[in-house]
Short mmCIF file of C-alpha atoms in Angstrom, two decimals:
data_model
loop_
_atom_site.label_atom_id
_atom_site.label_comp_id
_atom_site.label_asym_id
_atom_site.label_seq_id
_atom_site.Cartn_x
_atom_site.Cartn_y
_atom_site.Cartn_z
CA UNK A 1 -54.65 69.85 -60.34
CA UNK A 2 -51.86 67.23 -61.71
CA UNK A 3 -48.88 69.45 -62.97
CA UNK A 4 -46.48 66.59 -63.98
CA UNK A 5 -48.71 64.01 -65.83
CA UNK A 6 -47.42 61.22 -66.93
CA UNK A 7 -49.04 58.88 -69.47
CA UNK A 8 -49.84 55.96 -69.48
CA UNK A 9 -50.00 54.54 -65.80
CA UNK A 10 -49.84 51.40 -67.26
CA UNK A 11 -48.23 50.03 -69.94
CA UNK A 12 -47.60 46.52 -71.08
CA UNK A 13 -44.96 45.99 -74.08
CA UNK A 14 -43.98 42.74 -75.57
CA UNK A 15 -39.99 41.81 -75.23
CA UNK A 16 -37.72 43.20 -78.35
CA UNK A 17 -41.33 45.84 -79.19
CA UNK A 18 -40.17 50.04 -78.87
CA UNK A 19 -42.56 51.60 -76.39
CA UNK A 20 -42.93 54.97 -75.40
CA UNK A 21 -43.85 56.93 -72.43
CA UNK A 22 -44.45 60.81 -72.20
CA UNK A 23 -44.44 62.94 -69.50
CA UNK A 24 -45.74 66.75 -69.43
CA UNK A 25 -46.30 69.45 -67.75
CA UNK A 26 -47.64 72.76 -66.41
CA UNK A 27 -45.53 73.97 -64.30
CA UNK A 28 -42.91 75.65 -66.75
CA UNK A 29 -39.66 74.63 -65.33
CA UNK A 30 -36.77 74.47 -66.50
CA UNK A 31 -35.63 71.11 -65.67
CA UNK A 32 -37.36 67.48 -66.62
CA UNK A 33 -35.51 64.38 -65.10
CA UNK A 34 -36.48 60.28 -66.20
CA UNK A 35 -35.57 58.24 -63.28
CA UNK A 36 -36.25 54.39 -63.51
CA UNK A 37 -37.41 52.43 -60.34
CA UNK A 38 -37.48 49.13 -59.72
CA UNK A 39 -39.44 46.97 -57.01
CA UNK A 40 -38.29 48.46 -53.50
CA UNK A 41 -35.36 50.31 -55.00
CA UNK A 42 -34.39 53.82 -55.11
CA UNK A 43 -35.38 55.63 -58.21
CA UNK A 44 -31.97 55.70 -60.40
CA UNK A 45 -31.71 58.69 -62.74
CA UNK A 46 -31.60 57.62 -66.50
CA UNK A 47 -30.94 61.46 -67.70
CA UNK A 48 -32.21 64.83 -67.33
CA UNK A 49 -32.98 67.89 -69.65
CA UNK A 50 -31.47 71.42 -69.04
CA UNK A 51 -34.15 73.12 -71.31
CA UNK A 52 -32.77 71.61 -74.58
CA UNK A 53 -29.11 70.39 -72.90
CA UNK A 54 -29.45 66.78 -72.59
CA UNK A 55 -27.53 65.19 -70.11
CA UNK A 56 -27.11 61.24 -69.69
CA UNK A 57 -26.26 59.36 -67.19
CA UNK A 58 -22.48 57.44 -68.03
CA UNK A 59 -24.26 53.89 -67.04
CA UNK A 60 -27.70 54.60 -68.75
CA UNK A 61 -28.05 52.08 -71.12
CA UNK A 62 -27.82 52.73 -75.01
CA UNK A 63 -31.71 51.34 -75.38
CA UNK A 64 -32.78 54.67 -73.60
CA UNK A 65 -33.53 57.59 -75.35
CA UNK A 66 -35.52 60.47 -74.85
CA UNK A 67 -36.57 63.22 -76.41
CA UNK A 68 -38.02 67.10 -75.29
CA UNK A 69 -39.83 68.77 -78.13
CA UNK A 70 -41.20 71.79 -76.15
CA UNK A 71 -40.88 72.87 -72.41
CA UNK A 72 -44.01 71.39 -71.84
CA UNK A 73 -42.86 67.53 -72.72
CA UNK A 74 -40.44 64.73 -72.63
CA UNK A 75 -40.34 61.93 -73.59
CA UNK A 76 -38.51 58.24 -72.90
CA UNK A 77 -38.25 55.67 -75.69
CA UNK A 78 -37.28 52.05 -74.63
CA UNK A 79 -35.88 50.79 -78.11
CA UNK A 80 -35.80 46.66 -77.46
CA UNK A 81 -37.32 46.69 -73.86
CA UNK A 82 -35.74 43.40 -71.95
CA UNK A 83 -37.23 42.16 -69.25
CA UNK A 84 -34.93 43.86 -67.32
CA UNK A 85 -36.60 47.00 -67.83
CA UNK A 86 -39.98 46.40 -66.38
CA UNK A 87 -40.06 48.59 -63.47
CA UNK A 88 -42.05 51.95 -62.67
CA UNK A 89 -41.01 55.09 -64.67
CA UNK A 90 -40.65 57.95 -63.29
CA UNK A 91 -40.95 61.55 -64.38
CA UNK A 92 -40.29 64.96 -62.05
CA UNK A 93 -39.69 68.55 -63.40
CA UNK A 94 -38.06 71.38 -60.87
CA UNK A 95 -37.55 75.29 -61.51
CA UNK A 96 -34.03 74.62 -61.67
CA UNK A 97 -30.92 72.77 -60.05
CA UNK A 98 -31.01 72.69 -56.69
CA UNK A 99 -34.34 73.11 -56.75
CA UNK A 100 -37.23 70.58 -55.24
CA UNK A 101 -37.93 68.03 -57.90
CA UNK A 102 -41.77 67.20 -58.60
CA UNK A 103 -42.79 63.76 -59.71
CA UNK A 104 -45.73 62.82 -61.85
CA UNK A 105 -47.52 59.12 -61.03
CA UNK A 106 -45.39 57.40 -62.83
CA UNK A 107 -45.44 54.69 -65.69
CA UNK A 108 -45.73 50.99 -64.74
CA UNK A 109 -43.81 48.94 -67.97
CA UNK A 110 -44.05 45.44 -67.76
CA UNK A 111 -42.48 43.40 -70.06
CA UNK A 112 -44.01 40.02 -71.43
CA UNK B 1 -19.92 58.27 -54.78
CA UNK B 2 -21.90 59.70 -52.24
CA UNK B 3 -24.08 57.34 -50.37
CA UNK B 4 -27.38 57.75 -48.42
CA UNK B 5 -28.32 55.20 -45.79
CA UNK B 6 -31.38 55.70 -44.27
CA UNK B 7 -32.44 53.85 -40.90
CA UNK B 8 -34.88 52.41 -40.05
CA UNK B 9 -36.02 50.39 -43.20
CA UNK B 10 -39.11 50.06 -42.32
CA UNK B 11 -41.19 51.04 -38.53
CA UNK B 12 -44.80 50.19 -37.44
CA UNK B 13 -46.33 52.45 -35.00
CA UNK B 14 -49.46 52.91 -33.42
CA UNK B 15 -51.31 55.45 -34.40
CA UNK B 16 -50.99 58.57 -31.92
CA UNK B 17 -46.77 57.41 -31.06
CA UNK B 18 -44.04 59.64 -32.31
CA UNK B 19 -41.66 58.50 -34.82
CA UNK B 20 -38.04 59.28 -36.37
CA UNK B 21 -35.98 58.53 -39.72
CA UNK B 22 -33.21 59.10 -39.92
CA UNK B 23 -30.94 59.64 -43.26
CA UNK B 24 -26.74 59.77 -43.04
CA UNK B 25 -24.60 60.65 -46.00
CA UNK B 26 -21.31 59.68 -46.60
CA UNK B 27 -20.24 62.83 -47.60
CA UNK B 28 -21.30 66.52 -46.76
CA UNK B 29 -25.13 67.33 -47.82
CA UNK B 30 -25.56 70.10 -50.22
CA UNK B 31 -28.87 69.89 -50.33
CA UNK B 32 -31.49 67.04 -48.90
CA UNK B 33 -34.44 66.34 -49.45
CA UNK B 34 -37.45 64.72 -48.23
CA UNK B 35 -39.63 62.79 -50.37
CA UNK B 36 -42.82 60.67 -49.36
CA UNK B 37 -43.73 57.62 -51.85
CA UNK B 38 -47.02 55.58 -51.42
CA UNK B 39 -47.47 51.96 -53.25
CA UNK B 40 -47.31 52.53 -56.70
CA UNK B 41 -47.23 56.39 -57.09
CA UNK B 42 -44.91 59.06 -57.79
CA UNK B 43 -42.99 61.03 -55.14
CA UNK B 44 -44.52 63.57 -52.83
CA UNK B 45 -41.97 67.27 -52.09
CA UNK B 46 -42.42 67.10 -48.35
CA UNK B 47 -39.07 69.43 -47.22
CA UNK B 48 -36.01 70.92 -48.46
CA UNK B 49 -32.91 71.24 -46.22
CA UNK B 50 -29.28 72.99 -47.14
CA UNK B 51 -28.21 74.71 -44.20
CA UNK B 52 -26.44 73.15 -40.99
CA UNK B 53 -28.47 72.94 -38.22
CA UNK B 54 -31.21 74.24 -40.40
CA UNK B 55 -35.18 72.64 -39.20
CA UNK B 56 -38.16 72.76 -40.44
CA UNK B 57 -41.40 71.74 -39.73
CA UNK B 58 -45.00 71.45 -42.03
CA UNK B 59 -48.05 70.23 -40.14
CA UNK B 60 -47.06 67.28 -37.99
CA UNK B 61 -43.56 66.26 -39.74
CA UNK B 62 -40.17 68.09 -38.93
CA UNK B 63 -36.81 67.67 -41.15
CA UNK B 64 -33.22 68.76 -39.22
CA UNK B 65 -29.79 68.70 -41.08
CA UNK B 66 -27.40 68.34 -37.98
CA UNK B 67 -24.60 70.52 -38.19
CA UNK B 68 -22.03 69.06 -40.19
CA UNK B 69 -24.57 68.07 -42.66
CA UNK B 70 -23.91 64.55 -42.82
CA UNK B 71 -27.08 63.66 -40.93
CA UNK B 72 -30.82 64.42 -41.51
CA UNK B 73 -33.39 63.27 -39.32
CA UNK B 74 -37.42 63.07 -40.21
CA UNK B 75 -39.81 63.21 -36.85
CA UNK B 76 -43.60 62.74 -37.20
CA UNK B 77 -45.57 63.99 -34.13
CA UNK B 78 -48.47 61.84 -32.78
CA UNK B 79 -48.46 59.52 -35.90
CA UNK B 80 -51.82 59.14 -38.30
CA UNK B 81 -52.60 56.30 -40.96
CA UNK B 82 -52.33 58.97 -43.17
CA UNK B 83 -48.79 59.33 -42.40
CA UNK B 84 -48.07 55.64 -44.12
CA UNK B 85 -46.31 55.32 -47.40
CA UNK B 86 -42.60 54.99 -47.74
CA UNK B 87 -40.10 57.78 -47.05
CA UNK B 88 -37.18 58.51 -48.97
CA UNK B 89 -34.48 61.17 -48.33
CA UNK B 90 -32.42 62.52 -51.43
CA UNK B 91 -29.39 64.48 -51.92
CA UNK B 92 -27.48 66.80 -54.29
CA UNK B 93 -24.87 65.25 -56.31
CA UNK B 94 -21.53 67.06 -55.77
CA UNK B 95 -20.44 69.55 -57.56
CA UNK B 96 -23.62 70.52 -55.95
CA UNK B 97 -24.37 72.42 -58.77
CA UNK B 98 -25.80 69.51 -61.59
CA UNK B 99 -29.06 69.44 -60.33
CA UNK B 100 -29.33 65.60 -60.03
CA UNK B 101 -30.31 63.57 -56.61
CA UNK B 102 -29.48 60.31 -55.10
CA UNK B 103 -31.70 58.75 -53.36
CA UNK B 104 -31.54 56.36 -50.05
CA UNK B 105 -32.96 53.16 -50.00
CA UNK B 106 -36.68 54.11 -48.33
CA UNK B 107 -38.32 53.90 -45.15
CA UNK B 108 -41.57 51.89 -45.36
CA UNK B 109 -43.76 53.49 -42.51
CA UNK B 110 -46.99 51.72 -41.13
CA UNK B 111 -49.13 53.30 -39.04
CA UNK B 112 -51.65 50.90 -37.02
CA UNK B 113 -55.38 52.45 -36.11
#
């Protein structure tokens, strides 16, 4: 049973065009973190949700946003995606910090 | 900063030999973790560690954190295909209290039948 879903798998965006990915999930923690990952990187956290307390990361660039209506989501919008941004999307919950983080699948974005 | 390097970057076994990653941190480990990553997916919870000297073990993969917690080594027992995929070790961000992780570069692991 997926508890961090993250839709969609795949997503293809034209340069300059806002896209959207979401993330959700079942597990009801506390905790929802964006990272961004690029081809045989690290993943690189973008920002994180304390319940409602957003926290960015200082070099997180100003075309990131995100959004958490409910426990159960969050979201990451990509205002002008460059093609600098096409990379794989990751989203991971945990109970709370210093706590195991759990990933979804992930988004591929690719930019054309 | 704190930074993770982990060693080898990337180790092709035969299937059946033992194997070990190993992860060093530039500065004392609050917490590490072990992560497993295959092609295109997200990351896999394989172990927490936080405690020097602290080991543990799930089926045929066992995590340390040596002593001064600056070192955490990754052993797989009798290696299986199923053991491929790429292996990442991540760490607390002091104040150890923010909840966020870096992450080391990866280990890509082959395993060959």
């Amino acid at each position: 049973d997926a508890m961090v879903i993250q839709n969609p798998r795949y997503q293809v965006t034209q340069f300059g065009k806002p896209v959207t990915l979401s993330c959700s999930q079942t597990l009801n923690h506390n905790v929802m973190y964006w990272y961004q990952q690029k081809s045989s990187q690290a993943p690189k956290l973008l920002f994180h949700y304390y319940d409602k307390d957003f926290n960015n990361e200082a070099d997180t660039p100003d075309n990131f946003q995100s959004r958490r209506p409910n426990t159960s989501f969050c979201f990451l919008d990509i205002r002008s995606p460059g093609l600098g941004d096409a990379a794989m999307y990751l989203c991971a919950t945990s109970r709370g910090r210093n706590q195991p983080q759990h990933f979804g699948d992930g988004t591929r974005l690719s930019i054309l | 900063s704190q930074e993770l390097e982990q060693s080898p970057q990337s180790l092709i076994v035969q299937e059946g030999k033992n194997l070990t990653i190993n992860c060093t941190s530039s500065k004392t480990l609050y917490g590490l973790y072990w992560y497993k990553q295959k092609y295109g997916e997200g990351l896999i919870f394989l172990m927490m560690l936080q405690k020097g000297g602290e080991e543990k073990s799930h089926e045929k993969i066992t995590a340390k954190l040596d002593e001064k917690k600056q070192q955490s080594s990754l052993h797989i027992t009798a290696s299986q295909p199923s053991h491929a995929g790429i292996y990442l070790c991540g760490a607390d961000i002091p104040p150890s209290n923010t909840g966020k992780l870096i992450f080391g570069q990866g280990t890509t692991l082959q395993v060959k039948p």
